[in-house]
PDB file of C-alpha atoms in Angstrom:
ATOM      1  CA  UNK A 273      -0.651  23.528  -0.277  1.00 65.00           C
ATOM      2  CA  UNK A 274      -4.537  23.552   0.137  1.00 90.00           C
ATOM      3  CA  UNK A 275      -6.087  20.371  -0.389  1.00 97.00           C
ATOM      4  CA  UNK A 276      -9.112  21.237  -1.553  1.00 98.00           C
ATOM      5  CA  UNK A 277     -10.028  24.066  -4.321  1.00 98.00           C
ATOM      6  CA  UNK A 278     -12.842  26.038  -4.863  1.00 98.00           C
ATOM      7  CA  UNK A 279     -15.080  25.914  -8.246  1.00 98.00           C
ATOM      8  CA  UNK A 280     -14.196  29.254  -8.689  1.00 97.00           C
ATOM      9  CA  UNK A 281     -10.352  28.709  -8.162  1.00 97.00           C
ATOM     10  CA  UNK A 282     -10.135  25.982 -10.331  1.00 98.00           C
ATOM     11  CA  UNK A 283     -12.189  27.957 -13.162  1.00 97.00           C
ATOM     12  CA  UNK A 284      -9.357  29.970 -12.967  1.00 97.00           C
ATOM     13  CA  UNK A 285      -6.643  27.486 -13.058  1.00 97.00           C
ATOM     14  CA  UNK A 286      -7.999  25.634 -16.240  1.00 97.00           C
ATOM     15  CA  UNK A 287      -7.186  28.869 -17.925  1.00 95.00           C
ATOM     16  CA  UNK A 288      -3.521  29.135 -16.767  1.00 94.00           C
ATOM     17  CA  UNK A 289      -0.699  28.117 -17.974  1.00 94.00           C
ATOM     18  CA  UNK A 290      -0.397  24.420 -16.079  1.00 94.00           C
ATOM     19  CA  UNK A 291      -4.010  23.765 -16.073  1.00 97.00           C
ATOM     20  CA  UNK A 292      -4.459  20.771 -13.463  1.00 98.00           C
ATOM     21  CA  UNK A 293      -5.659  17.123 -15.018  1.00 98.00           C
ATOM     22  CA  UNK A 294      -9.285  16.523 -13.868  1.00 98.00           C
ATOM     23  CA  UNK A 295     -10.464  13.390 -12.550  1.00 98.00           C
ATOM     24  CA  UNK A 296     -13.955  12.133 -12.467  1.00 98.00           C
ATOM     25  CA  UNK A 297     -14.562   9.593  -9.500  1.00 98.00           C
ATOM     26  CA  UNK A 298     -18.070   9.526  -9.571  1.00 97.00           C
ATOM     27  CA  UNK A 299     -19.498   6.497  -7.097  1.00 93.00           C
ATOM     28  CA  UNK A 300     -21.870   5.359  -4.293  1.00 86.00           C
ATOM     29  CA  UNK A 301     -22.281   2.676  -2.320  1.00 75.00           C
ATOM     30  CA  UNK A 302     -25.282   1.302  -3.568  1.00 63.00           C
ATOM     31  CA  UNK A 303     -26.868  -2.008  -4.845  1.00 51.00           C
ATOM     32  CA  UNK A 304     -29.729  -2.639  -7.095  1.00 49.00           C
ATOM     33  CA  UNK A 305     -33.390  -2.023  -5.255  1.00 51.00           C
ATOM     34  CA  UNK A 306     -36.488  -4.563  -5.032  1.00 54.00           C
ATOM     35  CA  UNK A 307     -37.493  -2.702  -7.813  1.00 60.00           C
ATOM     36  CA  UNK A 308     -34.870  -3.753 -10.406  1.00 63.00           C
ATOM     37  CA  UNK A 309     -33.824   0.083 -10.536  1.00 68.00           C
ATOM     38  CA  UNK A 310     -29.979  -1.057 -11.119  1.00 76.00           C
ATOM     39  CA  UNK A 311     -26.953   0.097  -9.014  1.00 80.00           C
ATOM     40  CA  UNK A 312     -25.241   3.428  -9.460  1.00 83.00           C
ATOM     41  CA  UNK A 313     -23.577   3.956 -13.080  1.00 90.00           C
ATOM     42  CA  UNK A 314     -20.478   6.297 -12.462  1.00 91.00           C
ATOM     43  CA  UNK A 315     -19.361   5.971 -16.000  1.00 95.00           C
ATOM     44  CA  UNK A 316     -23.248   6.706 -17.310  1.00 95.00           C
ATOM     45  CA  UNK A 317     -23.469   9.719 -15.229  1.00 95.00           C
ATOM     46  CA  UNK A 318     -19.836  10.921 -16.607  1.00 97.00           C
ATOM     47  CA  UNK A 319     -20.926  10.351 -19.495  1.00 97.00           C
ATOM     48  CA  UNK A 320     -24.007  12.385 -19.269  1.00 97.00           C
ATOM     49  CA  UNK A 321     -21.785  15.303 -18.560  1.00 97.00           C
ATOM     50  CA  UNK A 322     -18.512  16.018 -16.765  1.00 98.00           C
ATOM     51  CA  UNK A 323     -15.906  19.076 -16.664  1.00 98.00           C
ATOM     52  CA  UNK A 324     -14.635  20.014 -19.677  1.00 97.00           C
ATOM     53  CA  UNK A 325     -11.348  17.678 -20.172  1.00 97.00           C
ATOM     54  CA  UNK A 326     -12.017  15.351 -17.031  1.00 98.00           C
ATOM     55  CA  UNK A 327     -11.444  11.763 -17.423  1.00 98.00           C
ATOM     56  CA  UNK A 328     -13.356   8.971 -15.755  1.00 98.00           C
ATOM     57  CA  UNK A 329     -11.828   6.994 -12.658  1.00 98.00           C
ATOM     58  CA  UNK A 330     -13.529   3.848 -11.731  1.00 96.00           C
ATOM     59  CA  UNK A 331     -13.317   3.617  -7.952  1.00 96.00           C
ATOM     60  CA  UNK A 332     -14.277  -0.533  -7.329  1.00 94.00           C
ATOM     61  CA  UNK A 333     -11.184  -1.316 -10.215  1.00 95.00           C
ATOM     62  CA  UNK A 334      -8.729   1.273 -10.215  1.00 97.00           C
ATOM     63  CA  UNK A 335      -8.877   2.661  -6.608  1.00 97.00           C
ATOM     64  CA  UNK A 336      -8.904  -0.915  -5.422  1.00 97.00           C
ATOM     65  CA  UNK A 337      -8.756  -4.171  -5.581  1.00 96.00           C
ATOM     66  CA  UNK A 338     -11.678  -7.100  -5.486  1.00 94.00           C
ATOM     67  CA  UNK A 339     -13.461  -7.546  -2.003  1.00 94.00           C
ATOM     68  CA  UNK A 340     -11.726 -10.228  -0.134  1.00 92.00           C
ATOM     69  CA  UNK A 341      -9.288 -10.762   2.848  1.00 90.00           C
ATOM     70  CA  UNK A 342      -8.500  -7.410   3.476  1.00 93.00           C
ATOM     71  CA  UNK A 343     -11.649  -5.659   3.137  1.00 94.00           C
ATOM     72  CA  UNK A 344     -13.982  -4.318   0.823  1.00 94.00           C
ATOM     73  CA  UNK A 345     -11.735  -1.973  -1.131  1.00 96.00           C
ATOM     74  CA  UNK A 346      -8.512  -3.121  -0.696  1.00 97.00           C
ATOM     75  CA  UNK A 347      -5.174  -1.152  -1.769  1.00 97.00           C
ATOM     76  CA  UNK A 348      -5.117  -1.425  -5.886  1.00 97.00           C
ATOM     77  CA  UNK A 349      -2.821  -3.080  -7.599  1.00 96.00           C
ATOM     78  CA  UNK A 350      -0.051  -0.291  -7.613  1.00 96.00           C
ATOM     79  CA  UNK A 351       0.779  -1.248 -11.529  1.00 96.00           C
ATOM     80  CA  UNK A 352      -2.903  -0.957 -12.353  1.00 96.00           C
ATOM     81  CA  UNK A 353      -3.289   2.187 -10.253  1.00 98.00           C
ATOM     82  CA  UNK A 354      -0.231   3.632 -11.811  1.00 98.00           C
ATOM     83  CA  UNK A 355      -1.534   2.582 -15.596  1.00 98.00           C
ATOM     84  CA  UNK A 356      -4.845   3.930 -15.483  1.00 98.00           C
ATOM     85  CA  UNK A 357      -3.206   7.131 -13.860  1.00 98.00           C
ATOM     86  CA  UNK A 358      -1.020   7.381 -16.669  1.00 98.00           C
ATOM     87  CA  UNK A 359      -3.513   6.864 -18.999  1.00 98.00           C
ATOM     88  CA  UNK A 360      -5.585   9.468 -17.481  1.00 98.00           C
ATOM     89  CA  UNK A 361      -2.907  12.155 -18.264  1.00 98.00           C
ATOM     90  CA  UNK A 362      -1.588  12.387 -14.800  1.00 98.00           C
ATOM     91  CA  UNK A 363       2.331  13.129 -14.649  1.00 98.00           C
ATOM     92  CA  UNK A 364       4.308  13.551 -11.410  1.00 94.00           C
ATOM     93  CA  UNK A 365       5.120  17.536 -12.540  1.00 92.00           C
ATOM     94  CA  UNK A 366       1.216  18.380 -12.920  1.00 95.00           C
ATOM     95  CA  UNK A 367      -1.033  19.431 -10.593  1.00 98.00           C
ATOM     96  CA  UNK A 368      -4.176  16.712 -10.202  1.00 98.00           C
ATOM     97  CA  UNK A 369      -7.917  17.864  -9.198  1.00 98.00           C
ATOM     98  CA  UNK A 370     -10.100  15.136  -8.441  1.00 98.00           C
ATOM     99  CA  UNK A 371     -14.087  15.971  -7.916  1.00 98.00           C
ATOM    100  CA  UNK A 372     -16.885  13.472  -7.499  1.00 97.00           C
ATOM    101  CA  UNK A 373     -20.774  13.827  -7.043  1.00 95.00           C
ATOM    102  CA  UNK A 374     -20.944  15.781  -4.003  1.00 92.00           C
ATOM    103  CA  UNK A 375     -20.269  13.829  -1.388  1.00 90.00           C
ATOM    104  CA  UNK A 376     -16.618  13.703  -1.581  1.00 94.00           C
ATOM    105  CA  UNK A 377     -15.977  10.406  -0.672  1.00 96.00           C
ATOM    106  CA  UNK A 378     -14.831   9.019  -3.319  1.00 97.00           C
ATOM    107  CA  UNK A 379     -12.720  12.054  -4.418  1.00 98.00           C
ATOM    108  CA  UNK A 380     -10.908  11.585  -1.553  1.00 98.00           C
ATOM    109  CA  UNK A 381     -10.082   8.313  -2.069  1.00 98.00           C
ATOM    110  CA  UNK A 382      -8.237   8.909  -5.091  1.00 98.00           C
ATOM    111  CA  UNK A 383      -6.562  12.267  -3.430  1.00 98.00           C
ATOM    112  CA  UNK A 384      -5.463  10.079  -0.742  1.00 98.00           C
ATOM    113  CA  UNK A 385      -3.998   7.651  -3.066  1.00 97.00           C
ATOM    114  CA  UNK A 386      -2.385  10.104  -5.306  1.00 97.00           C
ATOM    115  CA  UNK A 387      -0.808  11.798  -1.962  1.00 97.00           C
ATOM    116  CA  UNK A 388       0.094   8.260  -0.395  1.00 97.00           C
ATOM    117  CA  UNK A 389       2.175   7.243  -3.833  1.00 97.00           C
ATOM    118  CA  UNK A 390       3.950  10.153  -4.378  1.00 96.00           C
ATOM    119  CA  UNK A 391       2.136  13.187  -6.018  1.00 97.00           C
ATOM    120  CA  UNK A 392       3.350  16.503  -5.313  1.00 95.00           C
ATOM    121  CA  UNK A 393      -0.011  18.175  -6.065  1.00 97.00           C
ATOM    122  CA  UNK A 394      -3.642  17.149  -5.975  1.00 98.00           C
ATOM    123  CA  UNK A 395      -6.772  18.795  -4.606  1.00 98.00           C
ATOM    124  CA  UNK A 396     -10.178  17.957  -4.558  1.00 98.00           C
ATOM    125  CA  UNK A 397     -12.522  20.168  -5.939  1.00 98.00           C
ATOM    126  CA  UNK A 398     -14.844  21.495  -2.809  1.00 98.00           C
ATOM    127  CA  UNK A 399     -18.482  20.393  -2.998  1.00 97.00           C
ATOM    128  CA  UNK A 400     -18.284  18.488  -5.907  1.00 97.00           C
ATOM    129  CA  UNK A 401     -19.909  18.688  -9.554  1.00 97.00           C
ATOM    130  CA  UNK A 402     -22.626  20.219  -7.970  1.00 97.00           C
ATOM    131  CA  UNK A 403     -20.304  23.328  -6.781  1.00 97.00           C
ATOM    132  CA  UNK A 404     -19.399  23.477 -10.754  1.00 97.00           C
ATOM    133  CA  UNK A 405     -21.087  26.735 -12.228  1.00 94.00           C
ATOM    134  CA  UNK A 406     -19.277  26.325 -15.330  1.00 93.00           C
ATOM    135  CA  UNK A 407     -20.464  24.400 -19.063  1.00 95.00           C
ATOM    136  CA  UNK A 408     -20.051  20.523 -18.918  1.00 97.00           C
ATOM    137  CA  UNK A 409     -19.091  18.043 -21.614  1.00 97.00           C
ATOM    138  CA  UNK A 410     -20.259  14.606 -23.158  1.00 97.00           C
ATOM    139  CA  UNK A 411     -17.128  14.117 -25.398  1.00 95.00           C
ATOM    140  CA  UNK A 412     -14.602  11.806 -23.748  1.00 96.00           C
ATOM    141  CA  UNK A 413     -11.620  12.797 -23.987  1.00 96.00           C
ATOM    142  CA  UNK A 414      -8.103  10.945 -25.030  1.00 95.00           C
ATOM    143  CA  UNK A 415      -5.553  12.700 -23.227  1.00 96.00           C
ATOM    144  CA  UNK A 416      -1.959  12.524 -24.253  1.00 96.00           C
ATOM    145  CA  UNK A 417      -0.329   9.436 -21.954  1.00 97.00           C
ATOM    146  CA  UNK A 418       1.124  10.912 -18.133  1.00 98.00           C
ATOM    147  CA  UNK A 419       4.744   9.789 -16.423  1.00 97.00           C
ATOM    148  CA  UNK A 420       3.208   9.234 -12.848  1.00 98.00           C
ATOM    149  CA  UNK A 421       5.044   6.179 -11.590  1.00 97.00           C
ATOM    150  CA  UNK A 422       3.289   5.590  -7.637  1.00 97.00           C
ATOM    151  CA  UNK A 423       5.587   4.984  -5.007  1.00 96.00           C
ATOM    152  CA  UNK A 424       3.862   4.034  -1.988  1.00 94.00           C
ATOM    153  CA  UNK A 425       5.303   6.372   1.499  1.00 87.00           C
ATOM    154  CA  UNK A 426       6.840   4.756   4.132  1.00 75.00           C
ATOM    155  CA  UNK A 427       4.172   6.997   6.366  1.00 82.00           C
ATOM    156  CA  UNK A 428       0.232   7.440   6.143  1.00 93.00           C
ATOM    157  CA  UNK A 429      -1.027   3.438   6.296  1.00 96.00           C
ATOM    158  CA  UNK A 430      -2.390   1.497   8.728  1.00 97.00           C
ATOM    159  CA  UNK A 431      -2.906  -2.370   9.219  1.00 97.00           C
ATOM    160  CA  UNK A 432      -5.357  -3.739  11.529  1.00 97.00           C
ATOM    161  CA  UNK A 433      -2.676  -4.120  13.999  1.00 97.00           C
ATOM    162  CA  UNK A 434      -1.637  -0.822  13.686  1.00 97.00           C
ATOM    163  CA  UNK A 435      -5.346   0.496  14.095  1.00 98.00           C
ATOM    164  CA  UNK A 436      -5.593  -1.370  17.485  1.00 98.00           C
ATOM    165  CA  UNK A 437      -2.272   0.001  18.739  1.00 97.00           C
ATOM    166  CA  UNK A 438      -3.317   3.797  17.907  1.00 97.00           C
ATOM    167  CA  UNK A 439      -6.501   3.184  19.680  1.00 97.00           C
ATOM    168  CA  UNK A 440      -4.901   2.953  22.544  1.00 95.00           C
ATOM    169  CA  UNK A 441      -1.759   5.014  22.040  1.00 94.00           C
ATOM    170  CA  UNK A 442      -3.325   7.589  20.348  1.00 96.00           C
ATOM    171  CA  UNK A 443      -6.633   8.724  18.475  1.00 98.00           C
ATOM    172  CA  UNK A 444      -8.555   6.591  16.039  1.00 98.00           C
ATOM    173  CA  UNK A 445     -11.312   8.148  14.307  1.00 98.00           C
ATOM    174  CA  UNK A 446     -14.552   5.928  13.321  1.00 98.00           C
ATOM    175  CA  UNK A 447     -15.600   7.815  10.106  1.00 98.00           C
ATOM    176  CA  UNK A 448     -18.756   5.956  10.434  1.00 97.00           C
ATOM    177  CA  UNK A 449     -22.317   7.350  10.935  1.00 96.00           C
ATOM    178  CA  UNK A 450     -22.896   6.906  14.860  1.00 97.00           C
ATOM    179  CA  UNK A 451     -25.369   4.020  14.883  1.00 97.00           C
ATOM    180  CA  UNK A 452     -23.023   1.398  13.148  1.00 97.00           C
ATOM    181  CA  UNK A 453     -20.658   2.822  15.429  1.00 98.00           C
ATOM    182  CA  UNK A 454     -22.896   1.724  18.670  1.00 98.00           C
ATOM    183  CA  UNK A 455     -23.444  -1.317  17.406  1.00 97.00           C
ATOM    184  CA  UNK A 456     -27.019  -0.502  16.508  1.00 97.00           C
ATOM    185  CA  UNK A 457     -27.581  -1.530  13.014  1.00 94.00           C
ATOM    186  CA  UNK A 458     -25.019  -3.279  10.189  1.00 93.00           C
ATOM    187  CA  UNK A 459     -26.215  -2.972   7.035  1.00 90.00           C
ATOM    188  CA  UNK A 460     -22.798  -4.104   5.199  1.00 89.00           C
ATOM    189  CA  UNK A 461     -20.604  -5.915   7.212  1.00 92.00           C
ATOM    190  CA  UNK A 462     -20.989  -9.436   9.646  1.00 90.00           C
ATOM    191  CA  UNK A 463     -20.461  -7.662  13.164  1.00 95.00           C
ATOM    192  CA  UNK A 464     -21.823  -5.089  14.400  1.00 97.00           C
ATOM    193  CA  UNK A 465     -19.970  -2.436  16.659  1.00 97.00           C
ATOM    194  CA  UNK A 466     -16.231  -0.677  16.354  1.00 98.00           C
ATOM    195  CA  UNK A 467     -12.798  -1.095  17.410  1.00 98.00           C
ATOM    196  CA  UNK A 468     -12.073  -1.040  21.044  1.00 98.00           C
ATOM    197  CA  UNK A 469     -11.029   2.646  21.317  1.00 98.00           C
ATOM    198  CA  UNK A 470     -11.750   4.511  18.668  1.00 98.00           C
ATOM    199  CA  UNK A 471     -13.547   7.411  18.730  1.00 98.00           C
ATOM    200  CA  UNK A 472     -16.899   7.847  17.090  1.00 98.00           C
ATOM    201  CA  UNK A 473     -16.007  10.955  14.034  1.00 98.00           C
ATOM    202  CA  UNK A 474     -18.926  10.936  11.282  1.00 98.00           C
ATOM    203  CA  UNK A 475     -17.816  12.162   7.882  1.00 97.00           C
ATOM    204  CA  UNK A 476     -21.140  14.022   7.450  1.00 95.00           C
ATOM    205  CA  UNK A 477     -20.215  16.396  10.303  1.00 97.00           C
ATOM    206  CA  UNK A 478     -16.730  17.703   8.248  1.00 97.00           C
ATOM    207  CA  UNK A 479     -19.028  19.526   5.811  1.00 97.00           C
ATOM    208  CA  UNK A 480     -21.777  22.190   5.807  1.00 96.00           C
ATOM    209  CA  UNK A 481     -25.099  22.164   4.133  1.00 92.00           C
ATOM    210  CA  UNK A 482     -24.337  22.505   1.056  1.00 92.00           C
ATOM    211  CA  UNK A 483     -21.830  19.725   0.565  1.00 93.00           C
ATOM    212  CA  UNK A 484     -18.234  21.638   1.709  1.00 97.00           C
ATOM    213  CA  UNK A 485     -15.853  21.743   4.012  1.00 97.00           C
ATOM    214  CA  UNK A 486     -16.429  23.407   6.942  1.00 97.00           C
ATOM    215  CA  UNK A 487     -13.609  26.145   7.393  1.00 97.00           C
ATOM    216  CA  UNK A 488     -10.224  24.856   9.061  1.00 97.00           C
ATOM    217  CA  UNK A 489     -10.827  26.459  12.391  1.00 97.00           C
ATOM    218  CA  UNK A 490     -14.069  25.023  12.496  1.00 97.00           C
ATOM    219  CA  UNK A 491     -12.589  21.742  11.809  1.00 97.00           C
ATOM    220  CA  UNK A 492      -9.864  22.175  14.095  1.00 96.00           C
ATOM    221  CA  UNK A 493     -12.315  22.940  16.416  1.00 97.00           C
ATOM    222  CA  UNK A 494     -14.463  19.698  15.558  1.00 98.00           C
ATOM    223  CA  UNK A 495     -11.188  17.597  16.381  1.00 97.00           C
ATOM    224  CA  UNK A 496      -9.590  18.908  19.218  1.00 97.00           C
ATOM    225  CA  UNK A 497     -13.100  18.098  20.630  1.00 97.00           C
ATOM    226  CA  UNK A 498     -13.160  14.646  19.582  1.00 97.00           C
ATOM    227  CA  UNK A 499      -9.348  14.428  21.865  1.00 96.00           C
ATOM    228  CA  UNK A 500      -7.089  15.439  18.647  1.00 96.00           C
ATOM    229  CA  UNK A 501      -4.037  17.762  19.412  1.00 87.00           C
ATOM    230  CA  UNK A 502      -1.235  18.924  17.125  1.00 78.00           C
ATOM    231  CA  UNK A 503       1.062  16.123  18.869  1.00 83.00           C
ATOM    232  CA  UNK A 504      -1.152  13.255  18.672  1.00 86.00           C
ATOM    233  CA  UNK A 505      -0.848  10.717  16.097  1.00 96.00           C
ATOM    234  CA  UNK A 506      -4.078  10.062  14.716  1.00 98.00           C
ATOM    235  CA  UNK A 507      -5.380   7.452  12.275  1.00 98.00           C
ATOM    236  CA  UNK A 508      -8.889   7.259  10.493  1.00 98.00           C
ATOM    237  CA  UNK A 509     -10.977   4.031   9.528  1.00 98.00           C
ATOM    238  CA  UNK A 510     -14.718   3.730   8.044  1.00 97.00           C
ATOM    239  CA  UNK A 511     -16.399   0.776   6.579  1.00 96.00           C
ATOM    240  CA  UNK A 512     -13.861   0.110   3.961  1.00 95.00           C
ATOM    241  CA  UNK A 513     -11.580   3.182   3.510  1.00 95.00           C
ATOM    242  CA  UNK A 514     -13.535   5.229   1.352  1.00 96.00           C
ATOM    243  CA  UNK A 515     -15.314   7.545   3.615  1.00 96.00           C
ATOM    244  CA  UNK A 516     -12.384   7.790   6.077  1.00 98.00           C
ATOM    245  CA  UNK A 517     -10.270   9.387   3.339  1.00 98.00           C
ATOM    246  CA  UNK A 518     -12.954  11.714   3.782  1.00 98.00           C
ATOM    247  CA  UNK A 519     -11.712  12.129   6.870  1.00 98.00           C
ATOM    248  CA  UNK A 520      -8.093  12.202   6.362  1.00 98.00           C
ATOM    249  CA  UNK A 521      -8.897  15.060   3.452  1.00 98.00           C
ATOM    250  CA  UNK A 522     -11.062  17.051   6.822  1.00 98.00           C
ATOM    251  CA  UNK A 523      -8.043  16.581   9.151  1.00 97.00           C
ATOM    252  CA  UNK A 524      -5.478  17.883   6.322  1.00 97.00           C
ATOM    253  CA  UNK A 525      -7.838  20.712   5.514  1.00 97.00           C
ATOM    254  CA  UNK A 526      -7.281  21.666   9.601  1.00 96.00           C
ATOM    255  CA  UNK A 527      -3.517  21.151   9.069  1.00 95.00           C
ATOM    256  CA  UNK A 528      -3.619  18.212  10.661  1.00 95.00           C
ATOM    257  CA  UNK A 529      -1.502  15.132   9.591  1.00 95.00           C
ATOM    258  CA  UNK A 530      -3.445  11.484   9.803  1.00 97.00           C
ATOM    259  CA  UNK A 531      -3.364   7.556   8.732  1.00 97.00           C
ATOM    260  CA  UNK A 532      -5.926   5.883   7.084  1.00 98.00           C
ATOM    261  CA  UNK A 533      -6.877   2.098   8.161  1.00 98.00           C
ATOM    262  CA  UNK A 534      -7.637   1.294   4.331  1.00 97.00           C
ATOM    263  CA  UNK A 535      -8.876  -2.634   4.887  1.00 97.00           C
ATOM    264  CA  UNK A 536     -11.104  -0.671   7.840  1.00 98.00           C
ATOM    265  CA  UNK A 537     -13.910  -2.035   9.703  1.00 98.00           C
ATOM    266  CA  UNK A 538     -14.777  -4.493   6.521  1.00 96.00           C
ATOM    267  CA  UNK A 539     -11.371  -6.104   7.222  1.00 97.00           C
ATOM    268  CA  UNK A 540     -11.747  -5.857  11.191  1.00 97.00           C
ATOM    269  CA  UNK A 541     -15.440  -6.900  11.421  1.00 96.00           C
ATOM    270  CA  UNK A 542     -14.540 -10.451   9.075  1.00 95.00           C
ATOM    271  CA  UNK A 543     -11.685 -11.595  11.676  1.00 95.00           C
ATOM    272  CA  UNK A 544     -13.363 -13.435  15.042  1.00 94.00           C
ATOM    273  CA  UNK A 545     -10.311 -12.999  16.374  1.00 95.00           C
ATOM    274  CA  UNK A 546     -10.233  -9.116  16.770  1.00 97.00           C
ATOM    275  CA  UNK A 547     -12.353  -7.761  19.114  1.00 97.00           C
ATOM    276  CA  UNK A 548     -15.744  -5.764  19.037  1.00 97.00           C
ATOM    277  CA  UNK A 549     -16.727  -2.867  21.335  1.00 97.00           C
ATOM    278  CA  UNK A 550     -20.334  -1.769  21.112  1.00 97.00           C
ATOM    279  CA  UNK A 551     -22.387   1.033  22.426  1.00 97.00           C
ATOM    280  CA  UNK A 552     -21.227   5.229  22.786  1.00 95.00           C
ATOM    281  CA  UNK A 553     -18.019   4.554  24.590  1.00 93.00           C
ATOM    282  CA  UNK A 554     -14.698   4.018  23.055  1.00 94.00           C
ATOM    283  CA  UNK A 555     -14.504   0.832  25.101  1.00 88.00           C
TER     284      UNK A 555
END
């Protein structure tokens, strides 16, 4: 199965006869400005207008857990995850589409988390709200309760330990943009630099222009570039596992199976025990 739909696929699948639940995980990664303009709302923009039956997902509480120990967006609570699933309609028999603002990030965070617990079928809608051509809503809607129980896979998660041994043994991705890859600039996190290894991979380059995927040979292409074969395990990490699900969602696009490091370089970066490479080289 696909793991991303079209606007104009999913149009057609809300009028069938198992339309797919719709989940709204608008975010960014933003902080109020010098200004006092405040942080981005996900539920205000929602709110505003959203697909016609789509509930609201809140990323920072029910795709994770508080900052702390093991990174900025930690693993949820699986009985929280699993509750606010429920209560979003989601059952393990019907097929999930997940969109965000564009940028896909955070869609794929909650794709990835469906897929890693145990859901048969969820896509994320390509490019976004902004690919939407069709009305939106304001009413909120109170769907009947869902069955979904997560069960976390034995496959598809990597620790920091596991991250370091991949680097090495296989390919680790660095989801990051390039320059807080190199060491240049931290905005976020205490150290600068990435994880001896890995392989610098910006999510910006999986997608086009105008906000989608590129097609799966292209992306194929893309990673067999960056040393990624058919036979190679691969894992993904980012600043703290949000983008690099982005990445994840790319490589199974291209048919390609891959880990995510979800505690990422937020959890690796806080540690003065792990070490730092800096610069354009892996090493």
């Amino acid at each position: 199965m696909n793991a991303i739909i079209s606007a104009s696929d999913l149009a057609h699948a809300l009028t069938g006869p198992t339309p797919p639940v719709l989940l709204d995980v608008r975010w960014q990664l933003t902080a109020a400005k010098a200004s006092g303009e405040p942080p981005f709302d996900g539920r205000a923009a929602y709110e505003a207008g959203h697909l016609p039956g789509a509930v609201y997902v809140d990323l920072d509480r029910e795709l994770a857990s508080a900052p702390g120990t093991g990174g900025r967006h930690p693993l949820p609570d699986l009985a929280r995850f699993g509750a606010a699933m429920r209560a979003a309609g989601v059952s393990s028999r019907t097929p999930v589409v997940v969109y965000d603002g564009g940028q896909g990030w955070a869609a794929a965070r909650a794709w990835w988390l469906l897929r890693w617990t145990g859901h048969p079928d969820v896509r994320v809608l390509d490019g976004g709200l902004p690919a939407w051509e069709g009305p939106l809503e304001t009413a909120v809607p109170d769907p009947a309760e869902g069955d979904f129980a997560p069960e976390p896979g034995a496959a598809g998660l990597l620790d920091a330990d596991a991250a370091a041994e991949l680097a090495r043994s296989g390919v680790l991705l660095d989801a990051r943009a390039g320059e807080r890859y190199r060491g240049e600039v931290e905005p976020i996190d205490p150290v600068a630099g990435h994880i001896p290894g890995a392989v610098s991979a910006p999510t910006t380059e999986n997608v086009g222009a105008d906000g989608r995927f590129l097609p799966a040979d292209e992306l194929r292409e893309r990673f067999k570039n960056l040393g990624v074969s058919q036979s190679s395990p691969v894992g993904v990490y980012c600043g703290s596992g949000v983008s690099a699900a982005h990445q994840v969602l790319a490589l199974a696009v291209a048919g390609i199976p891959a880990h995510l490091y979800v505690g990422s370089w937020s959890e690796w970066s806080a540690d003065p025990a792990r070490p730092v490479a800096v610069g354009p080289d892996p090493q």
